[in-house]
CSV table of C-alpha atoms and ligand atoms in Angstrom, one decimal:
chain,number,residue,atom,x,y,z
A,1,MET,CA,206.8,97.6,0.2
A,2,LYS,CA,205.5,97.8,3.8
A,3,LEU,CA,205.9,101.5,3.5
A,4,PHE,CA,202.9,101.7,1.2
A,5,GLU,CA,200.6,99.3,3.1
A,6,PRO,CA,197.6,101.1,4.5
A,7,PHE,CA,197.2,101.5,8.2
A,8,LYS,CA,194.0,102.0,10.1
A,9,ILE,CA,193.8,103.8,13.5
A,10,LYS,CA,190.3,103.7,14.8
A,11,ASN,CA,188.2,105.0,11.9
A,12,THR,CA,191.0,106.8,10.1
A,13,VAL,CA,192.6,104.9,7.3
A,14,LEU,CA,196.1,106.0,6.3
A,15,LYS,CA,196.9,105.1,2.8
A,16,ASN,CA,200.5,104.3,3.7
A,17,ARG,CA,203.0,104.6,6.5
A,18,VAL,CA,204.7,107.9,5.6
A,19,VAL,CA,203.9,110.9,7.8
A,20,PHE,CA,205.0,114.5,7.3
A,21,PRO,CA,205.8,115.4,10.9
A,22,PRO,CA,205.1,118.8,12.5
A,23,THR,CA,207.4,121.5,11.1
A,24,TYR,CA,207.0,125.0,12.5
A,25,THR,CA,206.9,127.2,9.4
A,26,CYS,CA,207.2,130.7,11.0
A,27,MET,CA,204.6,131.8,8.4
A,28,GLY,CA,201.6,131.8,10.7
A,29,VAL,CA,199.7,128.5,10.6
A,30,ASP,CA,196.6,130.4,9.4
A,31,SER,CA,198.5,132.2,6.6
A,32,GLU,CA,198.0,131.7,2.8
A,33,GLU,CA,201.7,130.7,2.6
A,34,ALA,CA,201.3,127.9,5.2
A,35,PHE,CA,198.2,126.8,3.4
A,36,GLU,CA,200.2,126.3,0.2
A,37,TYR,CA,203.1,124.7,2.1
A,38,TYR,CA,200.9,122.0,3.6
A,39,THR,CA,198.7,121.5,0.6
A,40,VAL,CA,201.7,120.8,-1.7
A,41,ARG,CA,203.1,118.3,0.8
A,42,ALA,CA,199.8,116.5,1.2
A,43,LYS,CA,199.7,116.2,-2.6
A,44,GLY,CA,203.1,114.6,-2.6
A,45,GLY,CA,201.8,111.4,-1.2
A,46,ALA,CA,202.3,111.4,2.6
A,47,ALA,CA,199.5,109.5,4.3
A,48,LEU,CA,199.3,111.9,7.2
A,49,VAL,CA,200.3,115.6,7.5
A,50,ILE,CA,200.8,116.9,11.0
A,51,VAL,CA,200.5,120.6,11.0
A,52,GLU,CA,203.1,122.5,13.1
A,53,GLY,CA,203.1,123.2,16.8
A,54,THR,CA,200.1,125.6,17.4
A,55,GLY,CA,199.6,127.4,20.7
A,56,VAL,CA,196.3,126.5,22.3
A,57,GLU,CA,195.8,130.2,23.0
A,58,SER,CA,195.6,130.9,19.2
A,59,PHE,CA,192.1,129.4,19.2
A,60,LYS,CA,190.9,132.6,20.9
A,61,ASN,CA,191.7,134.6,17.8
A,62,SER,CA,188.6,135.4,15.8
A,63,GLY,CA,188.5,133.6,12.4
A,64,PHE,CA,191.3,131.2,13.5
A,65,VAL,CA,189.1,128.0,13.5
A,66,LYS,CA,187.6,129.0,10.1
A,67,LYS,CA,191.1,129.3,8.5
A,68,LEU,CA,192.2,126.0,10.1
A,69,SER,CA,189.2,124.3,8.7
A,70,ARG,CA,190.1,125.4,5.2
A,71,LEU,CA,193.6,124.0,5.8
A,72,ALA,CA,192.3,120.7,7.1
A,73,LYS,CA,190.0,120.4,4.2
A,74,SER,CA,192.7,121.1,1.7
A,75,ILE,CA,195.1,118.5,3.2
A,76,LYS,CA,192.3,115.9,3.2
A,77,GLU,CA,191.2,116.7,-0.3
A,78,ALA,CA,194.8,116.0,-1.4
A,79,GLY,CA,194.4,112.5,0.0
A,80,ALA,CA,196.1,112.7,3.4
A,81,ALA,CA,194.8,112.6,6.9
A,82,ALA,CA,195.2,115.8,8.9
A,83,VAL,CA,196.4,116.2,12.5
A,84,LEU,CA,197.2,119.4,14.3
A,85,GLN,CA,200.0,119.7,16.8
A,86,LEU,CA,199.0,121.6,20.0
A,87,THR,CA,201.5,123.4,22.2
A,88,ALA,CA,201.3,125.1,25.6
A,89,PRO,CA,201.7,128.9,25.9
A,90,SER,CA,205.1,130.0,27.0
A,91,SER,CA,203.7,133.3,28.5
A,92,ILE,CA,200.6,134.3,30.4
A,93,ASN,CA,199.5,138.0,30.4
A,94,GLY,CA,202.9,139.0,29.0
A,95,GLU,CA,204.9,137.1,31.6
A,96,ASN,CA,207.1,134.2,30.6
A,97,VAL,CA,206.2,131.0,32.5
A,98,TRP,CA,208.0,127.7,32.8
A,99,ALA,CA,207.8,124.5,34.9
A,100,SER,CA,210.1,126.0,37.5
A,101,GLU,CA,211.6,129.5,37.9
A,102,ARG,CA,214.5,130.3,35.6
A,103,PRO,CA,216.2,133.6,34.9
A,104,ASP,CA,213.8,134.7,32.2
A,105,ALA,CA,210.6,133.1,33.5
A,106,ARG,CA,208.6,132.6,36.6
A,107,ALA,CA,207.2,129.2,37.7
A,108,ILE,CA,203.7,128.7,36.4
A,109,THR,CA,201.1,128.4,39.2
A,110,THR,CA,199.1,125.2,39.9
A,111,GLU,CA,195.9,127.1,39.0
A,112,GLU,CA,197.4,128.3,35.7
A,113,ILE,CA,198.4,124.7,34.9
A,114,LYS,CA,194.7,123.6,35.5
A,115,ASN,CA,193.7,126.4,33.0
A,116,ILE,CA,196.1,125.2,30.4
A,117,ILE,CA,194.7,121.7,30.8
A,118,LYS,CA,191.3,123.1,30.1
A,119,PHE,CA,192.5,125.1,27.1
A,120,PHE,CA,193.9,121.8,25.6
A,121,GLY,CA,190.5,120.2,25.9
A,122,GLU,CA,188.9,123.2,24.2
A,123,ALA,CA,191.5,123.5,21.5
A,124,ALA,CA,191.2,119.8,20.7
A,125,LYS,CA,187.4,120.1,20.4
A,126,LEU,CA,187.8,123.0,18.1
A,127,SER,CA,190.4,121.2,16.0
A,128,CYS,CA,187.9,118.4,15.6
A,129,GLU,CA,185.2,120.8,14.6
A,130,ALA,CA,187.6,122.3,12.1
A,131,GLY,CA,187.8,118.9,10.4
A,132,PHE,CA,191.1,117.6,11.7
A,133,ASP,CA,191.3,113.8,12.2
A,134,GLY,CA,193.3,114.3,15.4
A,135,ILE,CA,195.7,116.3,17.4
A,136,ASP,CA,199.3,115.7,18.5
A,137,ILE,CA,200.4,117.0,21.9
A,138,HIS,CA,203.9,118.4,21.8
A,139,GLY,CA,205.5,116.8,24.8
A,140,ALA,CA,209.0,116.6,23.3
A,141,HIS,CA,212.3,118.4,22.5
A,142,GLY,CA,212.7,120.1,25.8
A,143,TYR,CA,209.7,122.4,25.4
A,144,PHE,CA,207.1,123.1,28.1
A,145,PHE,CA,205.6,119.7,28.7
A,146,ASN,CA,209.0,117.9,28.3
A,147,LYS,CA,210.5,120.1,31.0
A,148,PHE,CA,207.7,119.0,33.4
A,149,PHE,CA,208.9,115.5,32.9
A,150,SER,CA,212.5,116.3,33.6
A,151,PRO,CA,213.8,116.0,37.2
A,152,LEU,CA,216.5,118.5,36.3
A,153,HIS,CA,214.1,121.2,35.2
A,154,ASN,CA,211.0,120.5,37.3
A,155,ARG,CA,211.6,121.5,40.9
A,156,ARG,CA,208.0,122.0,41.7
A,157,THR,CA,206.6,120.9,45.1
A,158,ASP,CA,202.9,120.6,44.0
A,159,GLU,CA,201.2,117.6,42.4
A,160,TYR,CA,203.0,118.4,39.1
A,161,GLY,CA,206.5,118.0,40.4
A,162,GLY,CA,208.8,115.7,42.5
A,163,SER,CA,208.1,112.0,42.0
A,164,VAL,CA,208.1,110.5,38.5
A,165,GLU,CA,204.3,110.0,38.9
A,166,ASN,CA,204.0,113.8,39.5
A,167,ARG,CA,206.2,114.6,36.6
A,168,MET,CA,203.9,112.6,34.4
A,169,ARG,CA,200.8,114.2,35.6
A,170,LEU,CA,200.6,117.2,33.3
A,171,GLY,CA,200.7,115.0,30.2
A,172,LEU,CA,198.2,112.6,31.6
A,173,ASP,CA,195.8,115.3,32.8
A,174,VAL,CA,195.9,117.0,29.3
A,175,VAL,CA,195.1,113.7,27.5
A,176,ALA,CA,192.3,113.0,29.9
A,177,ALA,CA,190.8,116.5,29.4
A,178,ILE,CA,191.1,116.0,25.6
A,179,ARG,CA,189.5,112.6,25.6
A,180,LYS,CA,186.5,114.0,27.5
A,181,ALA,CA,186.1,116.8,25.0
A,182,VAL,CA,186.3,114.9,21.7
A,183,PRO,CA,184.5,112.0,20.1
A,184,GLU,CA,186.0,108.5,20.7
A,185,ASP,CA,187.3,108.2,17.1
A,186,PHE,CA,189.2,111.5,17.1
A,187,LEU,CA,192.9,110.7,17.3
A,188,VAL,CA,195.2,111.8,20.0
A,189,PHE,CA,199.0,111.6,19.3
A,190,TYR,CA,201.5,112.3,22.1
A,191,ARG,CA,205.0,113.3,21.0
A,192,HIS,CA,207.7,112.6,23.6
A,193,SER,CA,211.5,112.5,23.5
A,194,PRO,CA,212.6,109.1,24.8
A,195,LEU,CA,215.4,110.3,27.1
A,196,GLU,CA,217.0,113.5,28.2
A,197,GLY,CA,220.5,112.3,27.4
A,198,VAL,CA,222.2,114.4,30.1
A,199,GLU,CA,223.5,113.4,33.5
A,200,GLY,CA,220.6,113.3,36.0
A,201,GLY,CA,218.0,113.7,33.3
A,202,TYR,CA,215.0,111.5,32.8
A,203,THR,CA,215.6,107.9,31.6
A,204,LEU,CA,214.2,105.7,28.9
A,205,GLU,CA,212.7,103.5,31.6
A,206,GLU,CA,210.7,106.5,33.0
A,207,SER,CA,209.6,107.3,29.4
A,208,LEU,CA,208.4,103.8,28.9
A,209,ALA,CA,206.4,103.9,32.1
A,210,PHE,CA,204.9,107.2,31.0
A,211,ALA,CA,204.0,105.8,27.6
A,212,LYS,CA,202.1,102.9,29.3
A,213,LYS,CA,200.1,105.4,31.3
A,214,LEU,CA,199.5,107.6,28.2
A,215,GLU,CA,198.1,104.5,26.5
A,216,ALA,CA,195.8,103.8,29.5
A,217,VAL,CA,194.4,107.3,29.6
A,218,GLY,CA,193.5,107.3,25.9
A,219,VAL,CA,196.5,108.2,23.6
A,220,ASP,CA,196.0,106.6,20.2
A,221,VAL,CA,199.6,107.0,18.8
A,222,MET,CA,202.9,107.3,20.6
A,223,ASP,CA,205.1,109.6,18.6
A,224,VAL,CA,208.7,109.0,19.7
A,225,SER,CA,210.9,111.9,18.7
A,226,PRO,CA,214.4,112.1,19.9
A,227,GLY,CA,214.8,115.7,18.7
A,228,LYS,CA,218.2,117.1,18.8
A,229,GLY,CA,219.1,114.8,21.7
A,230,PRO,CA,221.2,111.6,21.4
A,231,LYS,CA,221.2,110.4,17.8
A,232,GLY,CA,221.6,106.9,16.6
A,233,GLU,CA,219.8,104.7,14.0
A,234,PRO,CA,216.4,106.0,13.2
A,235,ALA,CA,213.8,104.0,15.3
A,236,GLU,CA,216.5,103.0,17.7
A,237,TYR,CA,214.3,104.2,20.6
A,238,ALA,CA,210.9,103.6,19.1
A,239,VAL,CA,211.5,99.8,19.2
A,240,HIS,CA,211.4,99.9,23.0
A,241,PHE,CA,208.0,101.6,22.9
A,242,LYS,CA,206.8,99.2,20.2
A,243,LYS,CA,207.6,96.2,22.4
A,244,ILE,CA,205.5,97.3,25.4
A,245,LEU,CA,202.6,99.2,23.8
A,246,ASN,CA,199.4,98.0,22.1
A,247,ILE,CA,198.9,101.3,20.4
A,248,PRO,CA,200.8,102.3,17.2
A,249,VAL,CA,204.2,103.9,17.4
A,250,MET,CA,205.4,106.6,15.1
A,251,THR,CA,209.0,107.8,15.0
A,252,VAL,CA,211.2,110.3,13.2
A,253,ASN,CA,214.8,111.4,12.8
A,254,GLY,CA,216.9,110.7,9.8
A,255,PHE,CA,214.5,108.7,7.6
A,256,ASN,CA,216.2,110.2,4.5
A,257,ASN,CA,215.9,107.2,2.2
A,258,ALA,CA,213.3,104.5,1.5
A,259,LYS,CA,215.6,101.7,2.7
A,260,ASN,CA,215.9,102.9,6.3
A,261,ALA,CA,212.2,103.8,6.5
A,262,GLU,CA,211.2,100.4,5.1
A,263,GLY,CA,213.7,98.6,7.3
A,264,ALA,CA,212.3,100.2,10.5
A,265,LEU,CA,208.8,99.0,9.5
A,266,VAL,CA,209.8,95.5,8.4
A,267,ASP,CA,211.9,95.0,11.6
A,268,ASN,CA,208.7,96.0,13.6
A,269,LYS,CA,210.4,98.9,15.3
A,270,CYS,CA,207.5,101.2,14.5
A,271,ASP,CA,204.2,101.5,12.6
A,272,LEU,CA,204.6,104.9,11.0
A,273,VAL,CA,207.7,106.8,9.9
A,274,GLY,CA,208.0,110.6,9.9
A,275,VAL,CA,210.0,112.1,7.0
A,276,GLY,CA,210.5,115.8,8.0
A,277,ARG,CA,213.3,117.5,6.2
A,278,GLY,CA,213.1,115.0,3.4
A,279,ILE,CA,209.6,116.2,2.5
A,280,ILE,CA,210.6,119.8,3.1
A,281,ALA,CA,213.3,119.3,0.4
A,282,ASP,CA,211.0,117.3,-1.9
A,283,PRO,CA,207.3,117.3,-1.2
A,284,GLN,CA,206.9,114.4,-3.6
A,285,TRP,CA,209.3,112.1,-1.6
A,286,PRO,CA,206.5,109.6,-0.9
A,287,ASP,CA,205.1,109.4,-4.4
A,288,LYS,CA,208.6,109.2,-6.0
A,289,VAL,CA,209.5,106.3,-3.8
A,290,ARG,CA,206.1,104.6,-4.5
A,291,ASN,CA,206.6,105.0,-8.2
A,292,GLY,CA,210.2,103.6,-8.2
A,293,GLN,CA,211.7,107.0,-8.8
A,294,GLU,CA,213.8,107.4,-5.7
A,295,ASP,CA,216.7,108.5,-7.9
A,296,ARG,CA,214.6,111.6,-8.8
A,297,ILE,CA,214.2,112.7,-5.2
A,298,ARG,CA,215.8,116.1,-4.4
A,299,LYS,CA,217.5,114.6,-1.3
A,300,CYS,CA,217.9,116.5,1.9
A,301,ILE,CA,221.6,117.0,2.6
A,302,ASP,CA,221.2,117.5,6.4
A,303,CYS,CA,222.6,121.0,6.2
A,304,ASN,CA,219.8,122.5,8.4
A,305,LYS,CA,220.3,125.9,6.8
A,306,GLY,CA,216.9,126.8,5.2
A,307,CYS,CA,214.8,124.8,7.7
A,308,TYR,CA,216.1,124.9,11.2
A,309,GLY,CA,218.4,127.8,10.3
A,310,ASN,CA,215.7,130.0,9.0
A,311,ILE,CA,213.1,129.4,11.8
A,312,GLY,CA,215.9,129.9,14.3
A,313,GLU,CA,216.3,133.4,13.0
A,314,GLY,CA,212.5,134.0,12.9
A,315,LYS,CA,212.3,133.7,9.1
A,316,PRO,CA,209.9,131.5,7.1
A,317,VAL,CA,211.0,127.9,6.6
A,318,ASN,CA,212.9,127.2,3.4
A,319,CYS,CA,215.3,124.8,1.9
A,320,VAL,CA,218.6,125.4,0.1
A,321,LEU,CA,217.6,122.7,-2.4
A,322,ASN,CA,214.1,123.9,-2.9
A,323,ARG,CA,212.9,127.5,-2.7
A,324,ILE,CA,209.6,126.7,-0.9
A,325,LYS,CA,207.6,129.4,-2.7
A,326,ARG,CA,208.4,127.7,-6.0
A,327,ASP,CA,207.0,124.3,-5.0
B,401,FMN,C1,211.9,123.6,10.2
B,401,FMN,C2,211.5,122.6,11.2
B,401,FMN,C3,210.5,122.9,12.1
B,401,FMN,C4,210.1,121.9,13.1
B,401,FMN,N1,209.0,122.2,13.9
B,401,FMN,C5,208.5,121.3,14.7
B,401,FMN,C6,207.3,121.5,15.5
B,401,FMN,O1,206.6,122.5,15.3
B,401,FMN,N2,207.0,120.5,16.4
B,401,FMN,C7,207.7,119.4,16.5
B,401,FMN,O2,207.3,118.5,17.4
B,401,FMN,N3,208.8,119.1,15.8
B,401,FMN,C8,209.2,120.0,14.9
B,401,FMN,N4,210.3,119.7,14.1
B,401,FMN,C9,210.9,118.4,14.2
B,401,FMN,C10,210.3,117.5,13.1
B,401,FMN,O3,209.0,117.2,13.3
B,401,FMN,C11,211.2,116.2,13.0
B,401,FMN,O4,211.0,115.5,14.2
B,401,FMN,C12,212.6,116.4,12.7
B,401,FMN,O5,212.8,117.2,11.6
B,401,FMN,C13,213.4,115.1,12.5
B,401,FMN,O6,212.9,114.4,11.4
B,401,FMN,P1,213.8,114.4,10.0
B,401,FMN,O7,215.1,113.9,10.3
B,401,FMN,O8,213.0,113.5,9.1
B,401,FMN,O9,213.8,115.8,9.5
B,401,FMN,C14,210.7,120.7,13.2
B,401,FMN,C15,211.8,120.4,12.3
B,401,FMN,C16,212.1,121.3,11.3
B,401,FMN,C17,213.2,121.0,10.4
């Protein structure tokens, strides 16, 4: 199966094409529970574990990098590559900030944006020192960076708002700052949702133009994640990125069986497939498929109760099919 063919990105060799994509655990990324959650999933056979969205401001906490380095080591000892997802802070000095003013947040200033760009460079450097193989910039799912890309949400009049070039600038500046801070072979993933899917929102064409620029500025993997937006076949959007980019394309959303994951690879729609809730439900999803035991997989039933449901209520991630602590 193509799903189990190795894949090399710069100096990192992935043993297969299955990625456990970032899943916020609500346990604290530096906690013992998160350590176990990720170690168990790395042991299940995924080639790459992307650790959940982690605020760049967390790196200021003492002892944080040390705990992260234990986590990266454990994932790698289990045979997977380790990437950490980085996210922008949603508040500064206790005040909520956003691309433009909204009822519960003020618009972030240009100077604060420049500081955030700097923090991303520093956080990526520390992630590299902690032993991660790369970082994934969270530019998707309507969060901070994604809102900068949206003409509906970004009403700024500085260089980070207005034209599509300006709406791309935050993502591009962050990648450039990271590339300057880390060694050449440290991997930079960029996660982006391909289209906004609402009237007046950003388009697939704008996303493709953005991806070309991300590639030019030094992104190594384009991570196409539709999120809760328009749903279709898995890899339906990734294929457009695959056609125009020279860098690898990863995608996620609904790869709940080996057939659709394999099909996306064989049809050259993407290079890597993310299996999120499938691996939350059964950490051994990759190994069971590889060993011809797909019938033994505890299959995600798409109920979203223990996973999205729990984190939505501020509770640790879980699964109705699989009490996480009993993994
Ligand atoms: C509990 C949970 C937490 C998630 N947290 C993140 C996150 O921190 N960052 C992110 O980019 N996506 C996050 N996602 C989205 C997943 O990475 C993935 O894109 C999504 O689950 C769709 O893939 P699937 O159909 O294989 O589950 C999360 C998903 C779940 C279920």
